[in-house]
mmCIF file of C-alpha atoms in Angstrom:
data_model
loop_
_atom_site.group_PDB
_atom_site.id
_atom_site.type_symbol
_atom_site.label_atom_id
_atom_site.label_comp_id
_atom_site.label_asym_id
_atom_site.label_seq_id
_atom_site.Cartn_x
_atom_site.Cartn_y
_atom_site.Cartn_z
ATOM 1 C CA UNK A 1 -19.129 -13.040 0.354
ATOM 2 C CA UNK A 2 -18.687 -11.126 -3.072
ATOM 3 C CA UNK A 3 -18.826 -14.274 -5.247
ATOM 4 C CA UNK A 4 -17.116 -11.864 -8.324
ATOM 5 C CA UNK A 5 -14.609 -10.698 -6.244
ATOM 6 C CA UNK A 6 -13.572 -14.359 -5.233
ATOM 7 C CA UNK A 7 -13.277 -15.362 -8.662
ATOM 8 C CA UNK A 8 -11.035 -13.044 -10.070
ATOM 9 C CA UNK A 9 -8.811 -13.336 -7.193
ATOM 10 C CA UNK A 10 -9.101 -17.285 -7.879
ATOM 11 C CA UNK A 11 -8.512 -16.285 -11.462
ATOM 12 C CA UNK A 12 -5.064 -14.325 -10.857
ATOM 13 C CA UNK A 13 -1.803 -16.023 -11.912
ATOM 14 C CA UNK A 14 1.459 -14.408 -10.731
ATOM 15 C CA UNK A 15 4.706 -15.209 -10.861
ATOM 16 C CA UNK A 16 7.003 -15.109 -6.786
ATOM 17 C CA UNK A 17 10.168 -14.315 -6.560
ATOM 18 C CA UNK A 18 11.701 -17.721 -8.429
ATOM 19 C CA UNK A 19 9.545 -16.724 -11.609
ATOM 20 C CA UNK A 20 6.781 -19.525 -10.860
ATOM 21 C CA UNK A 21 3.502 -19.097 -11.408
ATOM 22 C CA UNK A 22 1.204 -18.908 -8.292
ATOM 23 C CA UNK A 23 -2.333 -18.459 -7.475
ATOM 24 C CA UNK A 24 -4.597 -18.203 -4.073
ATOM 25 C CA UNK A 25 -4.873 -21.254 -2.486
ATOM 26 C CA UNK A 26 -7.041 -20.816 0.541
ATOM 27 C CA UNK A 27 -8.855 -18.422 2.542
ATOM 28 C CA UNK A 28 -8.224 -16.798 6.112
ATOM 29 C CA UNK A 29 -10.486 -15.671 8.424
ATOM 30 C CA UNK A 30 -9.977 -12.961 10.899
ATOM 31 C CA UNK A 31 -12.217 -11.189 13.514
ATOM 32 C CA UNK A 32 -11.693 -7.814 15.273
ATOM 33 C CA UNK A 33 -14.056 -5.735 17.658
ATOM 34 C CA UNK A 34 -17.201 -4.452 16.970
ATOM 35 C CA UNK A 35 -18.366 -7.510 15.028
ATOM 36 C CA UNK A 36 -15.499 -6.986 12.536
ATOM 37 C CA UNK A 37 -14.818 -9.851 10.241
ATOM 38 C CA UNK A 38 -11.991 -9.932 7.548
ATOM 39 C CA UNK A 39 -11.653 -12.400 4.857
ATOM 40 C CA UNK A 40 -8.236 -12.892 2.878
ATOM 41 C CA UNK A 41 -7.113 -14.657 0.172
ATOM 42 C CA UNK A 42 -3.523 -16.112 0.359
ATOM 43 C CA UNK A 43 -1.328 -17.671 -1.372
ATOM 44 C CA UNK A 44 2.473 -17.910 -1.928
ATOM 45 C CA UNK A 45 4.192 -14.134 -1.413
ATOM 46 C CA UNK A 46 0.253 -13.131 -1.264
ATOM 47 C CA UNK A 47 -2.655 -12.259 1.151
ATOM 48 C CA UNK A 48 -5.202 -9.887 -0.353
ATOM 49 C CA UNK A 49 -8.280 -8.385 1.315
ATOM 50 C CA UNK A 50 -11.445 -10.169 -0.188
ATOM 51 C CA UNK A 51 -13.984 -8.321 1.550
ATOM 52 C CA UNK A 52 -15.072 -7.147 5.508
ATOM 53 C CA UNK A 53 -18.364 -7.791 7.032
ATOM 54 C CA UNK A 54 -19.674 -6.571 9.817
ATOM 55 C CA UNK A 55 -21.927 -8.811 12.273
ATOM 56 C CA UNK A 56 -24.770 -7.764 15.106
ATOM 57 C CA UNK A 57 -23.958 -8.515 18.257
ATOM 58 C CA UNK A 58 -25.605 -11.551 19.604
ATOM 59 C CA UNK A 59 -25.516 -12.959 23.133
ATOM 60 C CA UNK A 60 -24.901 -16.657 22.682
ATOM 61 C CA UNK A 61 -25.682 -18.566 26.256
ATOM 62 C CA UNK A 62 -22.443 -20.668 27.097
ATOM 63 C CA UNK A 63 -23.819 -23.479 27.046
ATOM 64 C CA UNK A 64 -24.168 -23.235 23.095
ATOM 65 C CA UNK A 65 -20.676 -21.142 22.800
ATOM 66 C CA UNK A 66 -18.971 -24.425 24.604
ATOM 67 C CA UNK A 67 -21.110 -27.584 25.179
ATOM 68 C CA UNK A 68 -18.454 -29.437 27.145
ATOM 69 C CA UNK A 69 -16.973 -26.154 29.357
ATOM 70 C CA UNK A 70 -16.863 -26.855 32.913
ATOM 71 C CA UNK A 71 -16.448 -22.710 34.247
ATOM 72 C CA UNK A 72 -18.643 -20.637 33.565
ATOM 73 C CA UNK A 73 -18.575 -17.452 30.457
ATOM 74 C CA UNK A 74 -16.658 -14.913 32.454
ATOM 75 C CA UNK A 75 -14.092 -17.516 33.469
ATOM 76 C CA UNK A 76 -13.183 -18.767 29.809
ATOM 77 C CA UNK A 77 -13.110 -15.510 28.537
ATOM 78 C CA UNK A 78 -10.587 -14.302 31.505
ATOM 79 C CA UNK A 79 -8.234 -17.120 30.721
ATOM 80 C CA UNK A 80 -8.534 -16.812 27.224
ATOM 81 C CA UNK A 81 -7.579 -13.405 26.998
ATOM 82 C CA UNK A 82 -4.474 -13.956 30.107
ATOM 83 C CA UNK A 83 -2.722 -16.153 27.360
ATOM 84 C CA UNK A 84 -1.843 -13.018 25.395
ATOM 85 C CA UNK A 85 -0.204 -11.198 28.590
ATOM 86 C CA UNK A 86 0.575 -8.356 26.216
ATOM 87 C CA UNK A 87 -3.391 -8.327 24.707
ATOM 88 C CA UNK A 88 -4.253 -8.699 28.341
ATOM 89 C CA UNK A 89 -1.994 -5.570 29.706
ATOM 90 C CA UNK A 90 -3.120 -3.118 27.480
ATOM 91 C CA UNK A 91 -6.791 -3.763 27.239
ATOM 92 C CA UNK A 92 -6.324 -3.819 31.262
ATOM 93 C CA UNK A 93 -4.424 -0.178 30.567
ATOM 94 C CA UNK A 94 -6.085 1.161 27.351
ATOM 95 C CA UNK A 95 -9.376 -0.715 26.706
ATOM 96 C CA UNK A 96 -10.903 -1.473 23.334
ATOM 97 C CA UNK A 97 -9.749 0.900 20.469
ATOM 98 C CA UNK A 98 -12.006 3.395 18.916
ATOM 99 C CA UNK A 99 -13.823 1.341 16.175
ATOM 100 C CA UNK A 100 -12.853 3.998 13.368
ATOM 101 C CA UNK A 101 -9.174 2.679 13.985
ATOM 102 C CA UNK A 102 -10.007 -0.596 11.982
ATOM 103 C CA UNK A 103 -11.556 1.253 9.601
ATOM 104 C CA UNK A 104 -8.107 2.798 8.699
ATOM 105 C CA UNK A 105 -6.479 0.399 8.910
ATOM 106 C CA UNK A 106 -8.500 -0.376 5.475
ATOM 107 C CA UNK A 107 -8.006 3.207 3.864
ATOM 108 C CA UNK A 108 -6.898 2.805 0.103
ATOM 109 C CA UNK A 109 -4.182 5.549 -1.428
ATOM 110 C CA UNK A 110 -2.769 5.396 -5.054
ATOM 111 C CA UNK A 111 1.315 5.482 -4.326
ATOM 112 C CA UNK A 112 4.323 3.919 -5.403
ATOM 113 C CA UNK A 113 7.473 2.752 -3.162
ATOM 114 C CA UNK A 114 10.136 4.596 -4.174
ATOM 115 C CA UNK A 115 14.209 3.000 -2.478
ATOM 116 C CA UNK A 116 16.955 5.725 -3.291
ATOM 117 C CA UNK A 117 19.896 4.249 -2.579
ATOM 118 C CA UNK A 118 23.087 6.354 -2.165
ATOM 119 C CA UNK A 119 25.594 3.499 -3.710
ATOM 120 C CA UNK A 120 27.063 2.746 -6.733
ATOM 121 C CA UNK A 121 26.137 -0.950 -9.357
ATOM 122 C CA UNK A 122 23.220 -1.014 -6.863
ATOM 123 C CA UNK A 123 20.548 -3.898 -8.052
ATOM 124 C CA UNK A 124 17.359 -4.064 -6.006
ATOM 125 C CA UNK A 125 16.096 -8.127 -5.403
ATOM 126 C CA UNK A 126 13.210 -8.153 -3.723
ATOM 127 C CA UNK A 127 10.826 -6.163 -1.477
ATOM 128 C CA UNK A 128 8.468 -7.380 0.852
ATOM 129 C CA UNK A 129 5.567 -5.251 2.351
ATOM 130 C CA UNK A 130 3.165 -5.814 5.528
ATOM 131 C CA UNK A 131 -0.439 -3.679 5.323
ATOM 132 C CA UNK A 132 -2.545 -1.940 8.249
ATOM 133 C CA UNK A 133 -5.513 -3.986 6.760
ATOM 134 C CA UNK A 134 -3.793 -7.479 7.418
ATOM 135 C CA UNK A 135 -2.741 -7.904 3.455
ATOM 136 C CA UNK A 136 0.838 -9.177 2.156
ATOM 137 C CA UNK A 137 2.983 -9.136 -0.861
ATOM 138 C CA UNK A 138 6.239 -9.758 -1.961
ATOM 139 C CA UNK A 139 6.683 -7.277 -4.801
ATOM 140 C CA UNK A 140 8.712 -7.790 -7.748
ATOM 141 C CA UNK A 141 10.205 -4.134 -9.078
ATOM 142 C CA UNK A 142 7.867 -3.707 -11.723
ATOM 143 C CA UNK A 143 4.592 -3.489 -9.581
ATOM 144 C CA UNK A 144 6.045 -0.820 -7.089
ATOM 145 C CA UNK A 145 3.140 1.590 -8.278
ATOM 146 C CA UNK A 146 0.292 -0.716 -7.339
ATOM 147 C CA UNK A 147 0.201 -0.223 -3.511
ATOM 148 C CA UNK A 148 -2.499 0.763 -2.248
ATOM 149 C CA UNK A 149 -2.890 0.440 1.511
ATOM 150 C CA UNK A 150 -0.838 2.301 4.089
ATOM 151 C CA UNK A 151 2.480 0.621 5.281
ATOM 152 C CA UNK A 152 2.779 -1.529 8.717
ATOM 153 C CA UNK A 153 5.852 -2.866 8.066
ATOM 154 C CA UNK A 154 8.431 -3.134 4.944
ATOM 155 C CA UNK A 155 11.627 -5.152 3.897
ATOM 156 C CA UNK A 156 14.054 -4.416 0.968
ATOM 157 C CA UNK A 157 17.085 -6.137 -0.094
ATOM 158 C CA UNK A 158 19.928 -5.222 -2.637
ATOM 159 C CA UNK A 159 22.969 -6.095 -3.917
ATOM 160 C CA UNK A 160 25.894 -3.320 -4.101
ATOM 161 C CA UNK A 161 28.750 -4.506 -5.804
ATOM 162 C CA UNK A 162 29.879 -7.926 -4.206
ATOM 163 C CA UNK A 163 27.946 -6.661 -1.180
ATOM 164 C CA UNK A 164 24.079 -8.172 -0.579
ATOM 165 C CA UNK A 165 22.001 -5.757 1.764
ATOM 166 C CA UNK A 166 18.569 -6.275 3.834
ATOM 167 C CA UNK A 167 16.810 -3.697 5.957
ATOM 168 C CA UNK A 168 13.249 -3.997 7.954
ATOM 169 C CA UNK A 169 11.252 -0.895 8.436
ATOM 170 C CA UNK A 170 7.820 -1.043 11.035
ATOM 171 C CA UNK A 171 6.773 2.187 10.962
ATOM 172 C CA UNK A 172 4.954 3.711 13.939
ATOM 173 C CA UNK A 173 0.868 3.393 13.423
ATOM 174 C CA UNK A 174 -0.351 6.787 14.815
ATOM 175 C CA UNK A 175 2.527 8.739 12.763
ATOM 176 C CA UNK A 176 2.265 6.820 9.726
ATOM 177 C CA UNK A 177 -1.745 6.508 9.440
ATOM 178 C CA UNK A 178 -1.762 10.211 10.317
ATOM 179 C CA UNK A 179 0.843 10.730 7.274
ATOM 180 C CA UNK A 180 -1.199 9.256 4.273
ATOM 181 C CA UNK A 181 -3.945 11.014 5.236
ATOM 182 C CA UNK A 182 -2.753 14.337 5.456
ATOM 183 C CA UNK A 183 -0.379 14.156 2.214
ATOM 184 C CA UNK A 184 -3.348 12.488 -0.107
ATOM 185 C CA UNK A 185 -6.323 14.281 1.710
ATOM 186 C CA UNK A 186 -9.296 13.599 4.037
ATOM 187 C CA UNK A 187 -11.807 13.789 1.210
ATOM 188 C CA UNK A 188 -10.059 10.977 -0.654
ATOM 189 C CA UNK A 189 -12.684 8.079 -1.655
ATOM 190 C CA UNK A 190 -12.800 5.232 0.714
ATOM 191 C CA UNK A 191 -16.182 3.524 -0.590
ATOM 192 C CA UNK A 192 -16.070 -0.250 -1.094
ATOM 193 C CA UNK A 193 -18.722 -0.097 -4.333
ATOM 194 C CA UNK A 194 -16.986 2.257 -6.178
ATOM 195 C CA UNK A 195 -13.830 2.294 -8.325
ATOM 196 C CA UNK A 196 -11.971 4.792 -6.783
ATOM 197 C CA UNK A 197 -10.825 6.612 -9.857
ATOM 198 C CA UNK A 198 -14.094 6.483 -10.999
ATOM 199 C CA UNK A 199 -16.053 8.643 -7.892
ATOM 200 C CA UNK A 200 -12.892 10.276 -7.676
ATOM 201 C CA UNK A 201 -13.438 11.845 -11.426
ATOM 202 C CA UNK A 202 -17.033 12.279 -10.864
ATOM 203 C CA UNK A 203 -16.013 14.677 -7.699
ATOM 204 C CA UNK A 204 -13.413 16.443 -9.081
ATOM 205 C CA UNK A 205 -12.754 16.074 -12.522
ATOM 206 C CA UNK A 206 -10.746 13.725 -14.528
ATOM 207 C CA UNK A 207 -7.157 13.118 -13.845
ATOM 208 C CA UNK A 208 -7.363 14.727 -10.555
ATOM 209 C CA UNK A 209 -6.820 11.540 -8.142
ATOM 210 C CA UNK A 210 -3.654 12.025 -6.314
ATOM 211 C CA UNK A 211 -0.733 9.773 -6.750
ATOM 212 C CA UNK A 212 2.443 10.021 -4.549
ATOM 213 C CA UNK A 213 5.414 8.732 -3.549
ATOM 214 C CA UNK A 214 6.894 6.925 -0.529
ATOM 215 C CA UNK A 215 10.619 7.666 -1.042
ATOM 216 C CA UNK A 216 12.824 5.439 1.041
ATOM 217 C CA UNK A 217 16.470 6.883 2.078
ATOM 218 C CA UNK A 218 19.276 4.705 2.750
ATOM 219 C CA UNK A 219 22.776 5.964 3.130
ATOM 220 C CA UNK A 220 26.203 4.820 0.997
ATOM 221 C CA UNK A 221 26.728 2.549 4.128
ATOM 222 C CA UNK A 222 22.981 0.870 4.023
ATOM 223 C CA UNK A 223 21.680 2.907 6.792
ATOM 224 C CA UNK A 224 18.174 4.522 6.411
ATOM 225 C CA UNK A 225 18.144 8.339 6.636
ATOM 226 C CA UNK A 226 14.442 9.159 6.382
ATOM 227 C CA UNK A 227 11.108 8.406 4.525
ATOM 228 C CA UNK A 228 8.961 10.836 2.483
ATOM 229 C CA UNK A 229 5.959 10.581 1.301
ATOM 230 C CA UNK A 230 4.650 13.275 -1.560
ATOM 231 C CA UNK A 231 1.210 13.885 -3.632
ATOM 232 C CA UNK A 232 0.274 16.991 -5.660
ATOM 233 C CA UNK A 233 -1.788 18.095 -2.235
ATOM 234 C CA UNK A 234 1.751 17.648 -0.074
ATOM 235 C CA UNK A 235 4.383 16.176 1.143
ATOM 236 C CA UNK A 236 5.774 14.691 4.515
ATOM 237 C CA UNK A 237 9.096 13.879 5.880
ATOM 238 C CA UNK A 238 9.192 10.797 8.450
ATOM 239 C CA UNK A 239 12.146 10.933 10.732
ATOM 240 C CA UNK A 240 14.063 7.724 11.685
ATOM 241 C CA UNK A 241 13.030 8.232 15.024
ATOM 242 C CA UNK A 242 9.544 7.166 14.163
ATOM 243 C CA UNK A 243 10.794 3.534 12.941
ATOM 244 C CA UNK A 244 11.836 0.511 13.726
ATOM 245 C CA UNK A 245 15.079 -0.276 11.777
ATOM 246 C CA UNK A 246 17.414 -3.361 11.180
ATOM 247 C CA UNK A 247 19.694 -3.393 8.739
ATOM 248 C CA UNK A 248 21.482 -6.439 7.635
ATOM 249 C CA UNK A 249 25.085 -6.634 5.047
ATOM 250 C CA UNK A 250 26.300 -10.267 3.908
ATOM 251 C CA UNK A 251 23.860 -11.703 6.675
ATOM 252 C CA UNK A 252 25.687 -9.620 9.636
ATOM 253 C CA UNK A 253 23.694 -7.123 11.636
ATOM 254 C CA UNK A 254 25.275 -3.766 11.150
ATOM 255 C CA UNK A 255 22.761 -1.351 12.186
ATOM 256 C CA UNK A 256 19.956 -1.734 14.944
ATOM 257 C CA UNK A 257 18.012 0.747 15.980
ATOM 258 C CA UNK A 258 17.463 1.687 19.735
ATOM 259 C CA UNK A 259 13.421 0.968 19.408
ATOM 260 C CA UNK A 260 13.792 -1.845 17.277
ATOM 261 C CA UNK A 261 11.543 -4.955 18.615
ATOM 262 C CA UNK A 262 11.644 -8.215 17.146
ATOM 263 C CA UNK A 263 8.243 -9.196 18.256
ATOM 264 C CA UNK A 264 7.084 -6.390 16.071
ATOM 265 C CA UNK A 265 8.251 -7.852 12.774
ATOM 266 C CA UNK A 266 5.663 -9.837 11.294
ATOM 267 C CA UNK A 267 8.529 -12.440 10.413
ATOM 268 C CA UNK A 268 9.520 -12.033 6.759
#
């Protein structure tokens, strides 16, 4: 693992939402196809990407993979994978994603969230946002411009008035994958070794990166109305119809929409 990455991740203090200061506390591993393995740091209103490796594929007799198993390779990994029915369905239906879908899940943009609120004494709290590439943070307002990857799934609460407001986004993958893409560019850097300003410049000059803006649109009743996103290069209007949407006022459910799916919230 990148031993310099580690320690200034280790080395980051923050302060959460009850102005405390926090630091990572532990590591997570997770594995995908193709010999994908991700590595995160986490810690309280935290997980950050530390780095992705990818492995060879090795065949591994069972008796090594499990010492003590009484069926044989094909049988544990049937009944492994028939305790996710829903894993189980669609790899039975679809089969194994295309390989390059992981790696998007990782693509990097320069953007900041941007909640326009049609209300009056409106004060945002909190905002909480779940990545493509497995990371997490709870925001506080003034690092809104330091996102980076694109959005799986998003939370944002106000007050309005005497009035306290929540609403959940998960936005649909293809759509909003497809989205960043096109609005910042398929020629924007992706490489892992490089600071992306810096190949950026070297390509096309200085001050030339693309920064946009993912423009959240909710309503003078709370409801959500749309989502742009914009860069120099273009801009892109996401319908409602491509979200999941819940909004909460003073802890009542006043809005669901028709697609919404709790099992797709990650639980925030």
């Amino acid at each position: 693992m990148p031993k310099n990455r580690l320690q200034s991740l280790f080395d980051t203090v923050w302060m959460n939402v009850r102005k405390i200061e926090q630091r990572y506390d532990g590591l997570v591993v997770g594995m995908a196809p193709y010999g994908m393995i991700q590595i995160w740091a986490v810690g309280d209103g935290r997980v950050t990407e530390v780095c992705c490796l990818h492995g060879a594929e090795v065949p591994v007799k069972m008796s090594e993979f499990r010492p003590r198993a009484i069926i044989s390779q094909d049988e544990y990994v049937k009944s492994t994978i028939e305790d996710e029915p829903s894993v189980y369905e669609n790899l039975k239906k679809n089969g194994l994603p295309d390989s390059l879908l992981f790696e998007n899940y990782r693509k990097r943009f320069n953007y900041h969230i941007v909640p326009e609120i049609e209300m009056e004494d409106v004060d945002l709290t909190q905002i909480a946002v779940h990545y493509f590439n497995g990371e997490y943070d709870v925001i506080l307002w003034e690092r809104l411009k330091e996102n980076l990857y694109s959005l799986q799934a998003l939370y944002i609460s106000w007050t309005a008035g005497k009035d306290q407001y929540e609403v959940r986004f998960v936005f649909d993958e293809q759509m909003i994958l497809s989205a960043f893409e096109k609005v910042f560019g398929s020629d924007y850097p992706q490489r892992d070794d490089f600071d992306v300003v810096e190949l950026y410049e070297k390509l096309y000059g200085e001050g030339k990166l693309p920064k946009g803006d993912f423009t959240i649109h909710i309503d003078n009743e709370g409801k959500p109305t749309g989502v742009s996103l914009k860069t120099e290069k273009g801009e892109m209007s996401v319908p409602t119809d491509k979200m999941q949407i819940l909004v909460i006022k003073n802890d009542k459910l006043i809005y669901e929409s028709s697609n919404y799916n709790e099992s797709d919230w990650w639980g925030y």
